[in-house]
Amino acid sequence: MTTVTKRRKISYWQRSSNVRTALLYLLPSIILFTVFVFYPMFRTIYLSFFLTDQAGEAAIFVGLENYTYLLESDAFLNSIKATFLFVLYTVPTGIIIALILALLANEKLRGIGFFRTIYASTMGVSVAASSVVWLFLFHPSVGMFNKFLNIFNLPQIEWLLDPTWALFSVSLSTIWLNTGFSFLIILGGLQNIDEYLYESARIDGASYWYRLKRITIPMLSPTLFFIITISLINAFQTFGQIDILTKGGPSQSTNLIVYSIYREAFINYQFGTASAQAVFLFICILIVTILQFKLGEKKVHYQ
Amino acid sequence: MRKSSKFGFLALLLLSLFALVACTNSDSSSSEKDGNEGETEKEVVTTEEGKTVISFWHAMSGAGQTSLDAIVADFNASQDKYEVQAEFQGSYEESLTKLRSVGGTKDAPAITQVFEVGTKYMIDSGFIEPIQNFIDKDKYDLSQLEENILNYYTVDDQLYSMPFNSSTPVMLYNKDAFKAAGLDPEKAPETFSEVIDAAAKLKTDDMKGFSMLTYGWFFEELVATQGGLYVNEENGRAGDATEATFNGPEGLNAFNFLDTMNKAGTFGNFGTNWDDIRAAFQSGKVAMYMDSSAGVKGIIDNAPFEVGAAYIPYADEVKRNGVVIGGASLWMSKGIAEAEQEAAWEFMKYLTTPEIQARWHLETGYFAINPSAYEEQNVKDAWEVTPQLKVTVDQLQSTEPSIATQGALISVFPESRQQIVTALENLYQGMDAQEALDAAAEGTNRAIEIANKTK
């Protein structure tokens, strides 16, 4: 009996040695993740159940009151609506434009490298710098866009001051900004598609559109899936453009959730409600990503 | 077996994390205590020559920063005991957020510049040493400073911070446009209805009559000049305010004033950005607008036409009460070494001297908190050239001291200002004036309630 248990003990220690080695290797990343990801995340969840005092420390436990307040507050519901609209405006348009540009730039022509560089160039521009440029373009009295409209005797548009236009204007600058990155990723995907596939299709007499539909898009689907996921998450987390272009106004029409979190936490110093919003945003992104993996991944063709 | 041990580790990790999160509160409070106990061993940073070094956090950019840096350099050169290091910490909001994380510890800057609406927060924070203590100890003569500025920062007969950069709103107008519209360029409209009439006459295809930056401060001023209060409890000065009162008749007057012009198409909305509205004025898109006195000099220097400055308008049925001071003041930290506080006090006194104030006034357009600065020759000469600067000073000095013009004290001012911005934007989109105001008041009330609860 004793030998059996002894052997079992030894064998457990031995059998778990792989796990221990793995953990040892994982330790650096576990520590880093704990400090910079898990701790802040759990701290956010913890704070979302409290009202905070002037110093931002949890003061009064209110349970789920922060959440119920948010779901009843018109301002927050408006933020959710604005965020979803913003995602809807920017993600599909941005990816379609990037795809078209990538298809164009994938043609083997002389001097195509120049166009590839130009199309990808917005990737090198920071959000802040580009937003300032757009701010001038949208300027109500001396902006380029209004001057341009003026030439054609069209009515002036208050790009960033009219609630019906503001979200569109911010979306416009965001699409421009994000196209470079999407373009580069999609172009990379296109270059990876085996040339033989096209050659045999050409021999079979397939038209350009047929090849696009039957070869390019299916072969590109893992890349497209990746870029859609990334763009969606990015769109949900947009902050810089909003802060510089509109500060959430006019009439809260561009007050996206992340901006609303920032305002609640660092201008109003309400870390409790801000945390509740952050948790809500996290859940939103989680649901969207899960849905995407469940529904979208089926259509993805992995080689 | 292997699987369960894996989960075991994971569970342990999660558990320890929860413990960590839950402990943070008690941790931070105990470390605060440690900080207080360690007060005796506070070290003072000194330069090689033995000068006490203190840091000074400010939020001045542009011309303000250039001027302030030069003043600090002169102070450091003027004596051999103290060395002030001016550090730009971003906007008022940003620097206040940074202060919150170090306030009350020995790492806090000796002097911080905090905007006027942060006054109540700073007093309540416990981070600060009331400047009154040094005034009493040093028998510093406060009467030499501008009374209307001191009024704002005096709470319960104590001066908590040293006023520094102060500004008020003014109405600027395009004199050329006035001439073209057949109005007297030397006589600006004074009341709401006069402004409305003038705006209608000034409006052309390219030019709107009147505009106001969509910013809570201007609304506060329009309420105060009618003698209206922003919150209850005597504008929050008799005790902690519990309710907003800006949605009363005075606030409604101001909103109706804007609404009338907006509906008539004579009001130009140029958003929430100072530069945008200034660009609109300078490019002739609007004939009259409200700006800060601190911006007057820049506008006059850059406008291609003659600029007039006037007092801000008030409702026809009341008399003019005047303006509330805006801008920022300097706060001394508590919990730092005594030598550092001494240094901070010396620097503050230096800043209030007439020579420095005259220079500050001319270089930035902020008021001199020490009115004898206006007797300095360089100020007189400058006023000769740009008499508009004097208008801003006259408006401040003719203000009648009252609770209304003393300005409101609430700790949630930044939030309330946002509510006002939203209300103004909704008003311009056609919402009913009273409805927009009430929504803003409701939002402010909730913020006040939470602030009072968690205090």
CSV table of N, CA, C and O in Angstrom, one decimal, chain B residues 15-70:
chain,number,residue,atom,x,y,z
B,15,LEU,N,-8.2,34.6,-7.5
B,15,LEU,CA,-8.6,34.9,-6.1
B,15,LEU,C,-7.6,36.0,-5.6
B,15,LEU,O,-8.1,36.9,-5.0
B,16,SER,N,-6.3,35.8,-5.9
B,16,SER,CA,-5.4,36.8,-5.3
B,16,SER,C,-5.6,38.2,-6.0
B,16,SER,O,-5.5,39.2,-5.3
B,17,LEU,N,-6.1,38.1,-7.2
B,17,LEU,CA,-6.4,39.4,-7.9
B,17,LEU,C,-7.5,40.1,-7.2
B,17,LEU,O,-7.5,41.3,-7.0
B,18,PHE,N,-8.6,39.3,-6.9
B,18,PHE,CA,-9.7,39.9,-6.2
B,18,PHE,C,-9.3,40.5,-4.9
B,18,PHE,O,-9.7,41.6,-4.5
B,19,ALA,N,-8.5,39.8,-4.2
B,19,ALA,CA,-8.0,40.2,-2.9
B,19,ALA,C,-7.3,41.5,-3.1
B,19,ALA,O,-7.5,42.5,-2.3
B,20,LEU,N,-6.4,41.6,-4.1
B,20,LEU,CA,-5.6,42.8,-4.4
B,20,LEU,C,-6.6,44.0,-4.6
B,20,LEU,O,-6.4,45.1,-4.1
B,21,VAL,N,-7.6,43.7,-5.5
B,21,VAL,CA,-8.5,44.8,-5.8
B,21,VAL,C,-9.2,45.3,-4.5
B,21,VAL,O,-9.3,46.5,-4.3
B,22,ALA,N,-9.7,44.4,-3.8
B,22,ALA,CA,-10.5,44.7,-2.6
B,22,ALA,C,-9.6,45.4,-1.6
B,22,ALA,O,-10.1,46.2,-0.8
B,23,CYS,N,-8.3,45.1,-1.5
B,23,CYS,CA,-7.5,45.7,-0.5
B,23,CYS,C,-7.0,47.1,-0.8
B,23,CYS,O,-6.6,47.8,0.1
B,24,THR,N,-7.1,47.5,-2.1
B,24,THR,CA,-6.5,48.7,-2.5
B,24,THR,C,-7.0,49.9,-1.6
B,24,THR,O,-6.1,50.7,-1.2
B,25,ASN,N,-8.2,49.9,-1.2
B,25,ASN,CA,-8.7,51.0,-0.4
B,25,ASN,C,-8.0,51.2,0.9
B,25,ASN,O,-7.5,52.2,1.2
B,26,SER,N,-8.0,50.0,1.6
B,26,SER,CA,-7.3,50.1,2.9
B,26,SER,C,-5.8,50.4,2.8
B,26,SER,O,-5.3,51.2,3.6
B,27,ASP,N,-5.3,49.9,1.7
B,27,ASP,CA,-3.8,50.2,1.5
B,27,ASP,C,-3.6,51.7,1.3
B,27,ASP,O,-2.7,52.2,1.9
B,28,SER,N,-4.4,52.3,0.5
B,28,SER,CA,-4.1,53.7,0.2
B,28,SER,C,-4.3,54.6,1.4
B,28,SER,O,-3.6,55.5,1.6
B,29,SER,N,-5.3,54.2,2.2
B,29,SER,CA,-5.6,55.0,3.4
B,29,SER,C,-4.5,54.9,4.4
B,29,SER,O,-4.1,55.8,5.0
B,30,SER,N,-3.9,53.7,4.5
B,30,SER,CA,-2.8,53.5,5.4
B,30,SER,C,-1.6,54.2,5.0
B,30,SER,O,-0.8,54.7,5.7
B,31,SER,N,-1.4,54.2,3.6
B,31,SER,CA,-0.2,54.8,3.1
B,31,SER,C,-0.3,56.4,3.3
B,31,SER,O,0.7,57.0,3.5
B,32,GLU,N,-1.5,56.8,3.2
B,32,GLU,CA,-1.7,58.3,3.5
B,32,GLU,C,-1.3,58.6,4.9
B,32,GLU,O,-0.6,59.6,5.2
B,33,LYS,N,-1.7,57.7,5.8
B,33,LYS,CA,-1.3,58.0,7.2
B,33,LYS,C,0.2,58.0,7.4
B,33,LYS,O,0.7,58.8,8.0
B,34,ASP,N,0.8,57.0,6.7
B,34,ASP,CA,2.3,57.0,6.8
B,34,ASP,C,2.9,58.3,6.3
B,34,ASP,O,3.8,58.8,6.9
B,35,GLY,N,2.3,58.9,5.3
B,35,GLY,CA,2.8,60.1,4.7
B,35,GLY,C,2.7,61.2,5.8
B,35,GLY,O,3.7,62.0,5.9
B,36,ASN,N,1.6,61.2,6.5
B,36,ASN,CA,1.5,62.3,7.6
B,36,ASN,C,2.5,62.1,8.7
B,36,ASN,O,3.0,63.0,9.2
B,37,GLU,N,2.6,60.8,9.1
B,37,GLU,CA,3.6,60.5,10.2
B,37,GLU,C,5.0,61.0,9.8
B,37,GLU,O,5.8,61.4,10.7
B,38,GLY,N,5.3,60.8,8.5
B,38,GLY,CA,6.6,61.1,8.1
B,38,GLY,C,6.9,62.6,7.9
B,38,GLY,O,7.9,62.9,7.3
B,39,GLU,N,6.0,63.4,8.4
B,39,GLU,CA,6.1,64.8,8.1
B,39,GLU,C,7.4,65.4,8.6
B,39,GLU,O,7.9,66.3,8.1
B,40,THR,N,7.9,64.9,9.8
B,40,THR,CA,9.1,65.5,10.4
B,40,THR,C,10.3,65.3,9.5
B,40,THR,O,11.2,66.2,9.5
B,41,GLU,N,10.3,64.2,8.7
B,41,GLU,CA,11.5,64.0,7.9
B,41,GLU,C,11.4,64.5,6.4
B,41,GLU,O,12.0,63.9,5.5
B,42,LYS,N,10.6,65.6,6.3
B,42,LYS,CA,10.5,66.1,4.9
B,42,LYS,C,11.8,66.7,4.5
B,42,LYS,O,12.4,67.5,5.2
B,43,GLU,N,12.2,66.4,3.3
B,43,GLU,CA,13.5,66.9,2.8
B,43,GLU,C,13.2,68.0,1.9
B,43,GLU,O,12.2,68.0,1.1
B,44,VAL,N,14.1,69.0,1.9
B,44,VAL,CA,13.9,70.1,1.0
B,44,VAL,C,15.0,70.0,-0.1
B,44,VAL,O,16.1,69.7,0.2
B,45,VAL,N,14.5,70.1,-1.4
B,45,VAL,CA,15.5,70.0,-2.5
B,45,VAL,C,16.2,71.4,-2.6
B,45,VAL,O,15.5,72.4,-2.5
B,46,THR,N,17.5,71.4,-2.7
B,46,THR,CA,18.2,72.6,-2.8
B,46,THR,C,19.1,72.6,-4.0
B,46,THR,O,19.5,71.5,-4.5
B,47,THR,N,19.5,73.7,-4.5
B,47,THR,CA,20.4,73.8,-5.7
B,47,THR,C,21.8,73.7,-5.1
B,47,THR,O,22.0,73.7,-3.9
B,48,GLU,N,22.8,73.7,-6.0
B,48,GLU,CA,24.2,73.7,-5.5
B,48,GLU,C,24.5,74.9,-4.7
B,48,GLU,O,25.3,74.8,-3.7
B,49,GLU,N,23.9,76.0,-5.0
B,49,GLU,CA,24.2,77.2,-4.2
B,49,GLU,C,23.4,77.3,-3.0
B,49,GLU,O,23.4,78.3,-2.3
B,50,GLY,N,22.6,76.3,-2.7
B,50,GLY,CA,21.9,76.2,-1.5
B,50,GLY,C,20.5,76.9,-1.6
B,50,GLY,O,19.9,77.3,-0.6
B,51,LYS,N,20.0,77.2,-2.8
B,51,LYS,CA,18.7,77.8,-2.9
B,51,LYS,C,17.6,76.7,-2.8
B,51,LYS,O,17.8,75.6,-3.3
B,52,THR,N,16.6,77.0,-2.0
B,52,THR,CA,15.4,76.1,-1.9
B,52,THR,C,14.7,76.0,-3.2
B,52,THR,O,14.3,77.0,-3.8
B,53,VAL,N,14.5,74.8,-3.7
B,53,VAL,CA,13.9,74.6,-5.0
B,53,VAL,C,12.4,74.2,-4.8
B,53,VAL,O,12.1,73.3,-4.0
B,54,ILE,N,11.5,75.0,-5.4
B,54,ILE,CA,10.1,74.5,-5.4
B,54,ILE,C,9.6,74.4,-6.8
B,54,ILE,O,10.1,75.1,-7.7
B,55,SER,N,8.6,73.6,-7.0
B,55,SER,CA,8.0,73.5,-8.3
B,55,SER,C,6.6,74.2,-8.3
B,55,SER,O,5.9,74.3,-7.3
B,56,PHE,N,6.3,74.8,-9.5
B,56,PHE,CA,5.1,75.6,-9.7
B,56,PHE,C,4.4,75.0,-10.9
B,56,PHE,O,4.9,75.1,-12.0
B,57,TRP,N,3.3,74.4,-10.7
B,57,TRP,CA,2.5,73.8,-11.8
B,57,TRP,C,1.5,74.9,-12.4
B,57,TRP,O,0.8,75.5,-11.6
B,58,HIS,N,1.6,75.1,-13.7
B,58,HIS,CA,0.7,76.1,-14.2
B,58,HIS,C,0.1,75.5,-15.5
B,58,HIS,O,0.5,74.5,-16.0
B,59,ALA,N,-0.9,76.2,-16.0
B,59,ALA,CA,-1.6,75.8,-17.2
B,59,ALA,C,-1.6,76.8,-18.3
B,59,ALA,O,-2.5,76.9,-19.1
B,60,MET,N,-0.6,77.7,-18.3
B,60,MET,CA,-0.5,78.8,-19.2
B,60,MET,C,0.2,78.3,-20.5
B,60,MET,O,1.4,77.9,-20.4
B,61,SER,N,-0.4,78.4,-21.6
B,61,SER,CA,0.3,78.1,-22.9
B,61,SER,C,0.4,79.4,-23.7
B,61,SER,O,-0.2,80.4,-23.3
B,62,GLY,N,1.1,79.4,-24.8
B,62,GLY,CA,1.1,80.5,-25.7
B,62,GLY,C,1.8,81.7,-25.0
B,62,GLY,O,2.8,81.6,-24.3
B,63,ALA,N,1.2,82.9,-25.2
B,63,ALA,CA,1.8,84.1,-24.7
B,63,ALA,C,1.9,84.1,-23.2
B,63,ALA,O,2.9,84.6,-22.6
B,64,GLY,N,0.9,83.5,-22.6
B,64,GLY,CA,0.9,83.4,-21.1
B,64,GLY,C,2.2,82.6,-20.6
B,64,GLY,O,2.8,83.0,-19.6
B,65,GLN,N,2.5,81.5,-21.3
B,65,GLN,CA,3.6,80.7,-20.8
B,65,GLN,C,5.0,81.5,-21.0
B,65,GLN,O,5.8,81.5,-20.1
B,66,THR,N,5.1,82.1,-22.2
B,66,THR,CA,6.3,82.9,-22.5
B,66,THR,C,6.5,84.0,-21.4
B,66,THR,O,7.6,84.1,-20.8
B,67,SER,N,5.4,84.7,-21.1
B,67,SER,CA,5.5,85.8,-20.1
B,67,SER,C,5.8,85.2,-18.7
B,67,SER,O,6.7,85.7,-18.0
B,68,LEU,N,5.1,84.1,-18.4
B,68,LEU,CA,5.3,83.5,-17.0
B,68,LEU,C,6.7,83.0,-16.9
B,68,LEU,O,7.3,83.2,-15.8
B,69,ASP,N,7.2,82.3,-17.9
B,69,ASP,CA,8.6,81.8,-17.8
B,69,ASP,C,9.6,82.9,-17.5
B,69,ASP,O,10.5,82.8,-16.7
B,70,ALA,N,9.4,84.0,-18.2
B,70,ALA,CA,10.3,85.2,-18.1
B,70,ALA,C,10.2,85.7,-16.7
B,70,ALA,O,11.2,86.1,-16.0
